[in-house]
XYZ file of C-alpha atoms in Angstrom:
620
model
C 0.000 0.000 0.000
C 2.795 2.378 0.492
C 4.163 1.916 -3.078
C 1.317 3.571 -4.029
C 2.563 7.178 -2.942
C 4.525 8.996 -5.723
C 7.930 10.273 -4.103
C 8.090 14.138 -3.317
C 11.174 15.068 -4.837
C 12.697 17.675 -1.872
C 14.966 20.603 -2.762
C 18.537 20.388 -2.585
C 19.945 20.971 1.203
C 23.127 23.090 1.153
C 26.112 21.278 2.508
C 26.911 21.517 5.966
C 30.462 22.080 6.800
C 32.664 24.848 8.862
C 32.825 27.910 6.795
C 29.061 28.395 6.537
C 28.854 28.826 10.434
C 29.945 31.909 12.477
C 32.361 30.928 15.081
C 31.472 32.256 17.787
C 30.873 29.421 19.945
C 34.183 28.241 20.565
C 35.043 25.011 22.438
C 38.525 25.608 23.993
C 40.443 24.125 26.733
C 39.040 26.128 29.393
C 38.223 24.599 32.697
C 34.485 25.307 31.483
C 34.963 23.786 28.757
C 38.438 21.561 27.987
C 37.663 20.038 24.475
C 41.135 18.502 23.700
C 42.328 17.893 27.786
C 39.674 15.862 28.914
C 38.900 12.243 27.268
C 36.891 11.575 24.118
C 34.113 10.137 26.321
C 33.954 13.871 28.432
C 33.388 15.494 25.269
C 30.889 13.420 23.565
C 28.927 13.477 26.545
C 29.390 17.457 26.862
C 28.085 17.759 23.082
C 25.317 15.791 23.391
C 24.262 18.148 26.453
C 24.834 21.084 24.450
C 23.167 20.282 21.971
C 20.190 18.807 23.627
C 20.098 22.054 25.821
C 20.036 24.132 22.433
C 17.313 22.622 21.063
C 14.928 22.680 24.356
C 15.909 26.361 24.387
C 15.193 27.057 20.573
C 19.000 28.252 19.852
C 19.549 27.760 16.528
C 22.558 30.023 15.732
C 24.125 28.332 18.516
C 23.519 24.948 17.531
C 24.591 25.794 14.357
C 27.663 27.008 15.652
C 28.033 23.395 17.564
C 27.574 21.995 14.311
C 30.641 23.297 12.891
C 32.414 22.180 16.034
C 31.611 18.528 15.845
C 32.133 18.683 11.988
C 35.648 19.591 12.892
C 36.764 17.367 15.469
C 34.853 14.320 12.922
C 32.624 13.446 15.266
C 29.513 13.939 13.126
C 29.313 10.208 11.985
C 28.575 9.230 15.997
C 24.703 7.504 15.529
C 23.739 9.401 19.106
C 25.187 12.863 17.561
C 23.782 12.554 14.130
C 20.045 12.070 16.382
C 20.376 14.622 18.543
C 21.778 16.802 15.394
C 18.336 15.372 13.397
C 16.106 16.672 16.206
C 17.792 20.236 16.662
C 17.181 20.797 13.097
C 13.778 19.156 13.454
C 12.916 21.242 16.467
C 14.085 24.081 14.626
C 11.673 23.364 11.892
C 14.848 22.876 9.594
C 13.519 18.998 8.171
C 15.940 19.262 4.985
C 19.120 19.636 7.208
C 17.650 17.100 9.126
C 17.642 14.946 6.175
C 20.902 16.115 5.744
C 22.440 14.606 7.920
C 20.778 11.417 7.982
C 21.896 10.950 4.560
C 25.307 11.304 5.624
C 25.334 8.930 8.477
C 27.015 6.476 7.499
C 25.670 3.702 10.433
C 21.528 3.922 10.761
C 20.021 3.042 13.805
C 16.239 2.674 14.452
C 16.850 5.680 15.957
C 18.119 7.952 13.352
C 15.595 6.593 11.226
C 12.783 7.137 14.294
C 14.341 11.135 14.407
C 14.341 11.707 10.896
C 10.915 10.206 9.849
C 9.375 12.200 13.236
C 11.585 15.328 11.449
C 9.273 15.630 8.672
C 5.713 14.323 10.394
C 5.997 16.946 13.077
C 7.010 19.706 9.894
C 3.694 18.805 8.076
C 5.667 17.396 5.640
C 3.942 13.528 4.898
C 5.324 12.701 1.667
C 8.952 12.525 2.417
C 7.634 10.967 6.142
C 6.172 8.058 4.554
C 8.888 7.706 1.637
C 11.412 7.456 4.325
C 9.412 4.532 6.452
C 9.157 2.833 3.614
C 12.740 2.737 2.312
C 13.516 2.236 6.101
C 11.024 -1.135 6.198
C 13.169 -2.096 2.682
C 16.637 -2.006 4.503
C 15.040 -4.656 7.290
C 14.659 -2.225 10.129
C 11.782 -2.987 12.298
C 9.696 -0.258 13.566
C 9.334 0.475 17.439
C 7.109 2.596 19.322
C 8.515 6.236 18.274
C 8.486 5.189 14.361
C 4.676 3.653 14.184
C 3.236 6.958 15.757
C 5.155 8.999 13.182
C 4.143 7.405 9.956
C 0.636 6.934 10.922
C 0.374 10.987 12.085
C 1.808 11.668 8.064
C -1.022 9.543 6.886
C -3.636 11.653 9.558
C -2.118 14.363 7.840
C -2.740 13.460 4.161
C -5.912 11.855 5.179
C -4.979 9.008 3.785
C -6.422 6.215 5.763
C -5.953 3.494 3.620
C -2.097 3.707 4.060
C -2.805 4.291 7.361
C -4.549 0.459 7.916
C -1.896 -0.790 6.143
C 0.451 0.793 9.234
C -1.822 0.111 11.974
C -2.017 -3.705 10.066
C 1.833 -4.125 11.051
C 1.784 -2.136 14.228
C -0.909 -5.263 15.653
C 1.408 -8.393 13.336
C 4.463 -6.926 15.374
C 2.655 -6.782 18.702
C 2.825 -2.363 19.085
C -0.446 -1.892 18.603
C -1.379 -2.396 22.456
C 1.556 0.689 23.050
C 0.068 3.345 24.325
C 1.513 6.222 21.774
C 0.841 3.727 19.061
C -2.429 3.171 19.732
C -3.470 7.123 20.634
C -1.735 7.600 17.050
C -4.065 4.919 15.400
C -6.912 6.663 17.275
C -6.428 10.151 16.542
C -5.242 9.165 12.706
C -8.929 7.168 11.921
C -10.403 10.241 13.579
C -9.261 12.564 11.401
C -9.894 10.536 8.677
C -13.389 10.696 9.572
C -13.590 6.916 9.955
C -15.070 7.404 13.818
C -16.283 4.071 14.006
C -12.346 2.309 13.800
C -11.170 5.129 15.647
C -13.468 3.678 18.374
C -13.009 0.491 18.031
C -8.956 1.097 18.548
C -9.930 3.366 21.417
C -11.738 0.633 23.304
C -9.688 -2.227 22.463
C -6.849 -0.255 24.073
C -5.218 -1.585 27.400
C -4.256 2.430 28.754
C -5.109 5.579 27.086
C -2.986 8.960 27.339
C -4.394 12.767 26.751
C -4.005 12.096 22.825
C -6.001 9.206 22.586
C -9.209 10.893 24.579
C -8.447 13.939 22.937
C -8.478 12.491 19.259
C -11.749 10.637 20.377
C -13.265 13.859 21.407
C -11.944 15.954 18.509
C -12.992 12.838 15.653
C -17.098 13.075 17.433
C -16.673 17.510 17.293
C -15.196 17.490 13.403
C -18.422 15.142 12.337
C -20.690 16.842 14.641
C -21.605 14.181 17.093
C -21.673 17.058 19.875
C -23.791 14.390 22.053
C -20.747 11.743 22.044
C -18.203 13.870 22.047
C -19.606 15.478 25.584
C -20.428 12.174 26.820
C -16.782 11.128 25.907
C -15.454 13.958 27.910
C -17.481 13.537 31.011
C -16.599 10.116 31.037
C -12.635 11.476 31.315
C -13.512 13.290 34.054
C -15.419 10.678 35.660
C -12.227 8.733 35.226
C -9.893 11.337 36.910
C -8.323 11.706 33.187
C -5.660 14.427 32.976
C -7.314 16.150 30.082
C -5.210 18.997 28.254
C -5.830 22.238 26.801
C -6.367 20.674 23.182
C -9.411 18.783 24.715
C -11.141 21.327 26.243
C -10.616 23.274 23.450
C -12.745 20.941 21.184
C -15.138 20.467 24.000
C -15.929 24.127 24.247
C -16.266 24.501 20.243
C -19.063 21.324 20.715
C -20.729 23.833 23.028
C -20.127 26.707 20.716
C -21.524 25.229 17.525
C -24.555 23.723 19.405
C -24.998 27.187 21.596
C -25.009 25.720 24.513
C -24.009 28.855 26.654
C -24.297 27.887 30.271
C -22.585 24.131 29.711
C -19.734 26.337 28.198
C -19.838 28.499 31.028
C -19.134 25.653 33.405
C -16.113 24.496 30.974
C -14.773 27.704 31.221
C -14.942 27.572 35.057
C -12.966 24.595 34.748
C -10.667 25.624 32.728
C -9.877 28.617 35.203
C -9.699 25.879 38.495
C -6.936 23.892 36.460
C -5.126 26.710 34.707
C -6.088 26.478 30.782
C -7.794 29.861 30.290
C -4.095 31.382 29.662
C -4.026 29.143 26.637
C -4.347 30.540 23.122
C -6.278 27.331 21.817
C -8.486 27.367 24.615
C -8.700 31.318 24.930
C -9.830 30.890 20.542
C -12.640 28.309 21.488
C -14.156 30.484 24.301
C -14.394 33.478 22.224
C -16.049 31.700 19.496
C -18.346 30.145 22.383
C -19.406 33.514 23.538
C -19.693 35.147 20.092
C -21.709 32.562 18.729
C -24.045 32.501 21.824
C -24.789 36.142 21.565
C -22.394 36.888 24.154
C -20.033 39.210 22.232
C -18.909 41.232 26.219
C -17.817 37.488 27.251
C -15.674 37.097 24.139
C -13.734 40.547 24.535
C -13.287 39.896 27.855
C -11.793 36.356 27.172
C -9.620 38.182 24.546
C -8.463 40.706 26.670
C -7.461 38.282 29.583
C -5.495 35.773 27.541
C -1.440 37.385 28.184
C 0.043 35.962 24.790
C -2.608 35.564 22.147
C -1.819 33.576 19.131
C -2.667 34.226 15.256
C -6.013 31.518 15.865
C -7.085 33.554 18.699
C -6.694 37.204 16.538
C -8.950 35.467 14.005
C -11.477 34.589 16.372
C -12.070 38.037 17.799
C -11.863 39.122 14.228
C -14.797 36.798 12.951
C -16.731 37.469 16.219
C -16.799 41.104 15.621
C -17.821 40.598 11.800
C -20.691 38.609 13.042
C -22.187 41.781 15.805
C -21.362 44.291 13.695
C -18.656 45.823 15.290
C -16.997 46.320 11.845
C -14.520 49.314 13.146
C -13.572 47.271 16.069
C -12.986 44.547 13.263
C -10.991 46.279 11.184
C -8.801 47.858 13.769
C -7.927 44.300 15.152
C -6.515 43.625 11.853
C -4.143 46.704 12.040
C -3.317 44.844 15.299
C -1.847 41.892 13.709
C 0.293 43.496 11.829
C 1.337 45.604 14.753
C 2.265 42.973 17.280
C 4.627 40.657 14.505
C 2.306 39.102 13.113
C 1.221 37.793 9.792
C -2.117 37.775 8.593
C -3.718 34.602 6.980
C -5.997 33.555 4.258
C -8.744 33.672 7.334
C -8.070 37.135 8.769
C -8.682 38.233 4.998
C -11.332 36.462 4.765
C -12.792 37.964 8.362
C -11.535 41.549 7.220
C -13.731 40.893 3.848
C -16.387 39.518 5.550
C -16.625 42.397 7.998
C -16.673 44.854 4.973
C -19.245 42.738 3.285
C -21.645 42.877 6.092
C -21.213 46.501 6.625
C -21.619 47.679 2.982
C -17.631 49.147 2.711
C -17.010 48.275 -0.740
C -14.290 50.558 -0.746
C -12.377 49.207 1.814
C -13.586 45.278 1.015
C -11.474 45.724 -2.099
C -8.341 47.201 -0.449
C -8.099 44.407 1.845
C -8.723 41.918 -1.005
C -5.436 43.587 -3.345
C -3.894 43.828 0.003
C -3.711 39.645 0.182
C -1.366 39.593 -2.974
C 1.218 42.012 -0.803
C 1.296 39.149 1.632
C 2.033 36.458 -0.872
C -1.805 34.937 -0.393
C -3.351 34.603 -3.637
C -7.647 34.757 -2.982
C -9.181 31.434 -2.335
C -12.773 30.547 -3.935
C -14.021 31.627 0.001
C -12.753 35.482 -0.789
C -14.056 35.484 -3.830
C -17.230 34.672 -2.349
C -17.064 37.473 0.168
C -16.465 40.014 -2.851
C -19.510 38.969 -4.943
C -21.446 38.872 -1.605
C -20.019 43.075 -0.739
C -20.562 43.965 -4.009
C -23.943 41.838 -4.622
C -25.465 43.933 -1.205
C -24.220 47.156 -1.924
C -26.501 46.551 -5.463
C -23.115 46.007 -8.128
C -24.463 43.353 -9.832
C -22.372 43.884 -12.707
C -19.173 44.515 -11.120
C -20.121 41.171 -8.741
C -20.217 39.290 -12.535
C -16.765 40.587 -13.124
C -15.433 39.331 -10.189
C -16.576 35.964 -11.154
C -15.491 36.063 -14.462
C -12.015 36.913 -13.365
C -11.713 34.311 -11.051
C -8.766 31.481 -11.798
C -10.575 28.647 -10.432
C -14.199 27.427 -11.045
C -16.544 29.274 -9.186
C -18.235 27.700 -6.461
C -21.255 26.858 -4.937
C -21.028 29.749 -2.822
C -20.135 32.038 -5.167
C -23.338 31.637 -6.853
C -25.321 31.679 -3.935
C -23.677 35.195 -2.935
C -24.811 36.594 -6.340
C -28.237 35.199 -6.101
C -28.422 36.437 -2.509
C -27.854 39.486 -4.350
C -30.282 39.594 -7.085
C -33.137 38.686 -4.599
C -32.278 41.483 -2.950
C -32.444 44.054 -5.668
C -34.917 41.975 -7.634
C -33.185 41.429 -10.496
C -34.256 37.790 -12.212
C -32.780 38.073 -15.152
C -29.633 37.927 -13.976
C -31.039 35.635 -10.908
C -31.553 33.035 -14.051
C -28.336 33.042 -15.263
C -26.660 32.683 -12.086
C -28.753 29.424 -11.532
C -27.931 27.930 -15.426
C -24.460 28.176 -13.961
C -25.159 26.536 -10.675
C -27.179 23.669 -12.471
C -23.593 22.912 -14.629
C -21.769 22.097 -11.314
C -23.916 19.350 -10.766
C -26.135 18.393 -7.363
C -25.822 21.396 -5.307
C -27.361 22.056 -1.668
C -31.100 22.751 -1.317
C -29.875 26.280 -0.365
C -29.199 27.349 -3.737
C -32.452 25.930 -5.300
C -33.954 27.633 -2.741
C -32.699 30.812 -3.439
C -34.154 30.645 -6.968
C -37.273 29.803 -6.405
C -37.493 32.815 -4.007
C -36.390 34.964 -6.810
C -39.028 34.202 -9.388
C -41.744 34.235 -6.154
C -40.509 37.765 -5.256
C -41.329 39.068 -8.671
C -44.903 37.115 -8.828
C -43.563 34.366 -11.226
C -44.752 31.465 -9.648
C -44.619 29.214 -12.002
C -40.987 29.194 -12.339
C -40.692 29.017 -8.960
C -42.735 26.439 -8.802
C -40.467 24.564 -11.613
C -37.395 25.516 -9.473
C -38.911 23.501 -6.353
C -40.205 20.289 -8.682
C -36.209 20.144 -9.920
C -35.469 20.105 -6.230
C -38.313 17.403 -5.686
C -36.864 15.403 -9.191
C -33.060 15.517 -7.816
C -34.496 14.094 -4.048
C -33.064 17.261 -2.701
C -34.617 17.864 0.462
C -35.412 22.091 2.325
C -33.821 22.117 5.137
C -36.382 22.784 7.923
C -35.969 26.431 9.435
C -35.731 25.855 12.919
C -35.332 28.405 16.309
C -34.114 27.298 19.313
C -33.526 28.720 22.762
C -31.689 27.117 25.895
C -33.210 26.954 29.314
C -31.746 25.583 32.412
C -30.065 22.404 31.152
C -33.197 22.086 28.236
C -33.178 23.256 24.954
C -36.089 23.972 23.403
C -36.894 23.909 19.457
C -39.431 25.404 17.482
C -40.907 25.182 13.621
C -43.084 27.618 11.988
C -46.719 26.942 12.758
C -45.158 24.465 15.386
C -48.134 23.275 18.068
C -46.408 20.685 19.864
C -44.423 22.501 22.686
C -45.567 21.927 26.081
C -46.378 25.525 26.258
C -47.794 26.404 22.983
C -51.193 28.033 24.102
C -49.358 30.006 26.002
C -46.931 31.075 23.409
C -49.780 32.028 21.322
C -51.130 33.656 23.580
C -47.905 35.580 23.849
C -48.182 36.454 20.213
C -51.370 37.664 19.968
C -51.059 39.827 22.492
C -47.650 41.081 21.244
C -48.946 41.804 17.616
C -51.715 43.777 18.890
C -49.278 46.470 20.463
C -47.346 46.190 17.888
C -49.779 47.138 15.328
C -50.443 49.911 17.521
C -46.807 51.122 17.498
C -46.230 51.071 14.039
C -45.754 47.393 12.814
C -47.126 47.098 9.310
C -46.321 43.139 8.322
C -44.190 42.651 4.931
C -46.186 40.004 3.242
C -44.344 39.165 0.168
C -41.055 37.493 2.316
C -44.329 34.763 2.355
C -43.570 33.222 -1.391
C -46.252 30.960 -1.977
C -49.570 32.214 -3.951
C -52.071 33.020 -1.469
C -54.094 35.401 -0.155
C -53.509 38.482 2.017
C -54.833 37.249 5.448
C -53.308 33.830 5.090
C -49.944 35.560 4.169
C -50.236 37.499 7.332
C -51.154 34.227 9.615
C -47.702 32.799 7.926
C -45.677 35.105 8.609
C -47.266 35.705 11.861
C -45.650 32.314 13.973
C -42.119 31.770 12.008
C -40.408 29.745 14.290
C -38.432 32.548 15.824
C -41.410 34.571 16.725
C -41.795 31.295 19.039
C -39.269 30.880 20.238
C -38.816 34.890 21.663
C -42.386 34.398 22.845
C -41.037 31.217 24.615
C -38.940 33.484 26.215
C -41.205 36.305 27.047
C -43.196 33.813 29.457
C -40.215 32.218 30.428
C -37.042 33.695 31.209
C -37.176 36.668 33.904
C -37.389 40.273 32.805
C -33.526 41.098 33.485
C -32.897 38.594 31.237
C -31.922 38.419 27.340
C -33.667 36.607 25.065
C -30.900 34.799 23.011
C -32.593 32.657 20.012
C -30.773 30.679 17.133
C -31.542 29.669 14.373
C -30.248 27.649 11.279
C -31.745 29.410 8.607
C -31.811 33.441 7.482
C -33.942 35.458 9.504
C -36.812 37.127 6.498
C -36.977 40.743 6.100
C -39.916 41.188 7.934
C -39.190 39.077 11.257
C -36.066 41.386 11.156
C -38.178 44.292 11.628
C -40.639 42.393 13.711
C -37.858 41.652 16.381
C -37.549 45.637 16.582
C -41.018 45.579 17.838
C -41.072 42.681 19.585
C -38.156 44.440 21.557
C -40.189 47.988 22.369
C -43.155 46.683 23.126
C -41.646 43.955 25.589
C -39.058 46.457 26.747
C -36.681 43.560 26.723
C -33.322 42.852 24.896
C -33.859 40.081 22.125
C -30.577 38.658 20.014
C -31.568 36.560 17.732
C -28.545 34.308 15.425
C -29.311 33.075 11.929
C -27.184 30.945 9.838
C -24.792 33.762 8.871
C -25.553 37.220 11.340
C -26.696 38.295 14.643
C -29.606 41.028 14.645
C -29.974 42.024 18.436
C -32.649 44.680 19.730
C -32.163 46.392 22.765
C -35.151 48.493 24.871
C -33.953 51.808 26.632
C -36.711 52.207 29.698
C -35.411 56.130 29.507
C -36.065 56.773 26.207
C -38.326 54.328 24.886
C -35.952 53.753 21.603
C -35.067 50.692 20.098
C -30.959 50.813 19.149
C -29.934 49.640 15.800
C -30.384 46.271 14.781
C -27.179 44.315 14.344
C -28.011 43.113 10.657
């Protein structure tokens, strides 16, 4: 199975030798440090400090300076030098001098072939990983417990699971596959693979389990979204006395994040403060993304804020966060930040900055960050591209959204189209609605989003019948609407509501709610927007439609429910319709409460000011 990976031909390392190191790191015959007076033994062991020392402390000119040393004396060709050399330059995220020198030891140990194989897997470089464990397995050199977990993390990497069972196969035929490292490899590898159910099966067969088998258990049920599992999984840890890590509660946290499950989080975070994570970057990212996604945006600012040394994953966070409430300055000032503390921007902080502009209506300023990518060496993804047909398809340039696409050097995507359809339902233009869906229909089956979107068009403009076509090709191709749900969390409950939905507990009293709501709303102004209800009806059934969407529910849920000091915090998976969005507004004044509700892409929060009887501006 590992013939079948074409070699990765590696650049050329540059020759190692005396001249190409500084010497400033001299090893005299000082009492400190007596190279020639004391025996050969003395100053083998005395390297192999040094150079151990240097690469816990990160030293790379002086290692390299130690290099030259033991180049000089000859002493390069020693197997325990030439490993300790391999992981300096390995540590020092130097793989092709670790390679290097492999090459020119002359006697290889399992170990010098355990340190260079581990060189590239930890340097995310697979290829040559794998090409070197199989040229090692051709020269008769067994595996051990160090080389298994290294190959089998460069097939996690490529996602290459078949190679990987073909690993894992000789990892049980040579009796390593009960190891504990090996094992937690094989876990986390099938796990990323997305093959849960062998990941399980090697996690249960397993005598003892570390931190990176529970944590690639944990992060395999989070990447597939079995939130359920994945929580159980973790309780079960701690009902074990497991020492979990950082990494795990990291990926517990984002299973509470994605599933909004705000007061679960808050206990995590608790935790995390009793055994000392919240300093951590990884765990400091998945707590701001809990809080922002809950509706919490003060919680995520503060997390920011308290973390001392913040890494690029955590910038991005706070940058996508503040996209999503609308705090588009605040946005686009943490992006001068990056660049201000040493730091370089990736292809997701562009695609936050864009996506901050987009939301806000800068076009101007959307396209300077998108020419701004090519100064940093990152050419636009299909993602950015999306975000610039989206700006431009918003702010009502249709045509120059068109260009955009036309320009781009890949195929356009599924979400580029949707972004320009999003974009000619909002401006009402069909024509070019229909050719943005013959273009979508050439990429073959799509998401039920996009059909969707097209039938809304024609409906908008009072062509039913194509819209009616539009939903039988969505019917002929099995494609099935995703339901638009609302849900809101209550004690340890959540509860989940569907347009029209009768089947709560306390739906006559949520009803009730509403009808009593929409009277004083009328009276303050509230005129409903009928024609976000796209089917061909008349005018009073169109209002009772649009009357008890599910969020409308789920905020009167919360009217009876939650106490007055309290914010209503709703989510839900689909776009909240023009006229719910004004709705909310109402809802908010005439309640005198604070309502945040989150659809698929946006937050739109309302907030009641007793003093002045205003509502503030809707985020959305």
């Amino acid at each position: 199975m590992l013939h079948q990976l074409h070699e990765q031909p590696l650049p050329e390392p540059t020759h190692l030798s005396c001249s190409h190191h500084p010497p400033a790191l001299t090893l005299t015959t000082t009492p400190q440090n007596p190279l020639n007076q004391f025996s050969f033994e003395q100053n083998y062991r005395s390297i192999c400090n040094l150079l151990l020392s240097f690469t816990r402390s990160r030293s790379v000119s002086k290692g390299l300076q130690l290099h030259a040393h033991i180049i000089k004396y000859g002493m390069q060709t020693i197997p325990l030098i030439s490993h300790h050399l391999i992981n300096f330059y390995s540590k020092s995220q130097r793989p092709l001098e670790s390679r290097l020198i492999f090459d020119e030891t002359p006697t290889k140990s399992s170990t010098t072939w355990s340190s260079v194989i581990s060189s590239f897997a930890q340097n995310e470089l697979p290829l040559p990983a794998l090409d070197l464990f199989q040229r090692m397995l051709d020269n008769g050199v067994r595996p051990d417990d160090h080389i298994f977990p290294s190959a089998i993390k460069a097939c996690a990497i490529l996602s290459r699971c078949d190679i990987g069972q073909s690993i894992h196969c000789l990892a049980v035929k040579t009796g390593f596959d009960c190891d504990v490292f090996v094992g937690s490899s094989v876990v986390d590898m099938y796990a990323k693979c997305g093959e849960i159910g062998d990941a399980r099966k090697a996690f249960d067969g397993m005598p003892e389990r570390n931190v990176v088998s529970w944590s690639g258990m944990i992060y395999g049920y989070t990447q597939l979204g079995e939130d359920e599992e994945a929580l159980r999984l973790f309780k079960q840890a701690l009902w074990e006395d497991f020492d979990v890590n950082d990494f795990t509660f990291s990926s517990v946290i984002r299973v509470c994040g994605s599933s909004t499950l705000l007061e679960l989080g808050k206990q995590l975070h608790g935790l995390c403060l009793k055994m000392s994570y919240d300093s951590s970057s990884f765990v400091g990212s998945s707590l701001i993304s809990l809080y922002s996604k809950c509706g919490v945006i003060e919680g995520a600012y503060r997390v920011f804020e308290e973390v001392p040394i913040k890494n690029l994953g955590m910038w991005n966070a706070m940058l996508i966060a503040c996209a999503q409430h609308a705090h588009t300055e605040t946005a686009l000032d943490l992006f001068k930040q990056v660049e201000n503390v040493g730091l370089k921007p990736n292809f997701i902080t562009f695609l936050c900055a864009l996506y901050a502009c987009s939301h806000a209506g800068l076009v101007k300023e959307g396209k300077y960050y998108f020419k701004l990518m090519k100064q940093y060496g990152i050419e636009p993804g299909a993602q950015h591209y999306a975000s610039m047909v989206d700006l431009l398809g918003r702010a009502g340039k249709l045509q120059d959204a068109v260009s955009i696409i036309k320009e781009m050097p890949m195929q356009p995507t599924e979400s580029v189209w949707g972004a320009l359809l999003t974009g000619c339902r909002i401006h009402g233009d069909t024509e070019l609605a229909v050719y943005a869906a013959d273009r979508v229909f050439e990429l073959g089956p799509v998401s039920s989003g996009l059909h969707v979107l097209l039938s809304n068009a024609y409906a908008a403009a009072g062509r039913y019948e194509e819209a009616a076509k539009a939903r039988k090709m969505l019917r002929d191709r099995r494609v099935k609407k995703e339901t638009g749900l609302s849900w809101v969390e209550e004690g340890n409950k959540i509860h989940t509501f569907a347009a029209g939905d009768r089947s709560h507990s306390k739906s006559k009293e949520i009803y009730q709610k509403l009808e009593e709501l929409g009277d004083e709303m009328e009276q303050a102004g509230y005129v409903a927007d009928t024609s976000f209800v796209l089917r061909e009806v008349d005018g009073e059934e169109k209002n009772q439609a649009i009357r008890y969407h599910s969020e409308r529910l789920a905020i009167a849920f919360g009217l009876i429910t939650f106490p007055p000091e309290r914010p209503i915090r709703v989510m839900k998976n689909l776009r909240v319709c023009g006229d719910c969005h004004t709705a909310i507004k109402f809802m908010s004044k005439c309640s005198g409460r604070t309502i945040i509700v989150r659809d698929n892409n946006r937050f739109h929060r309302s907030s009641f000011s007793q003093s002045s009887f205003d509502v503030l501006e809707v985020v959305g």
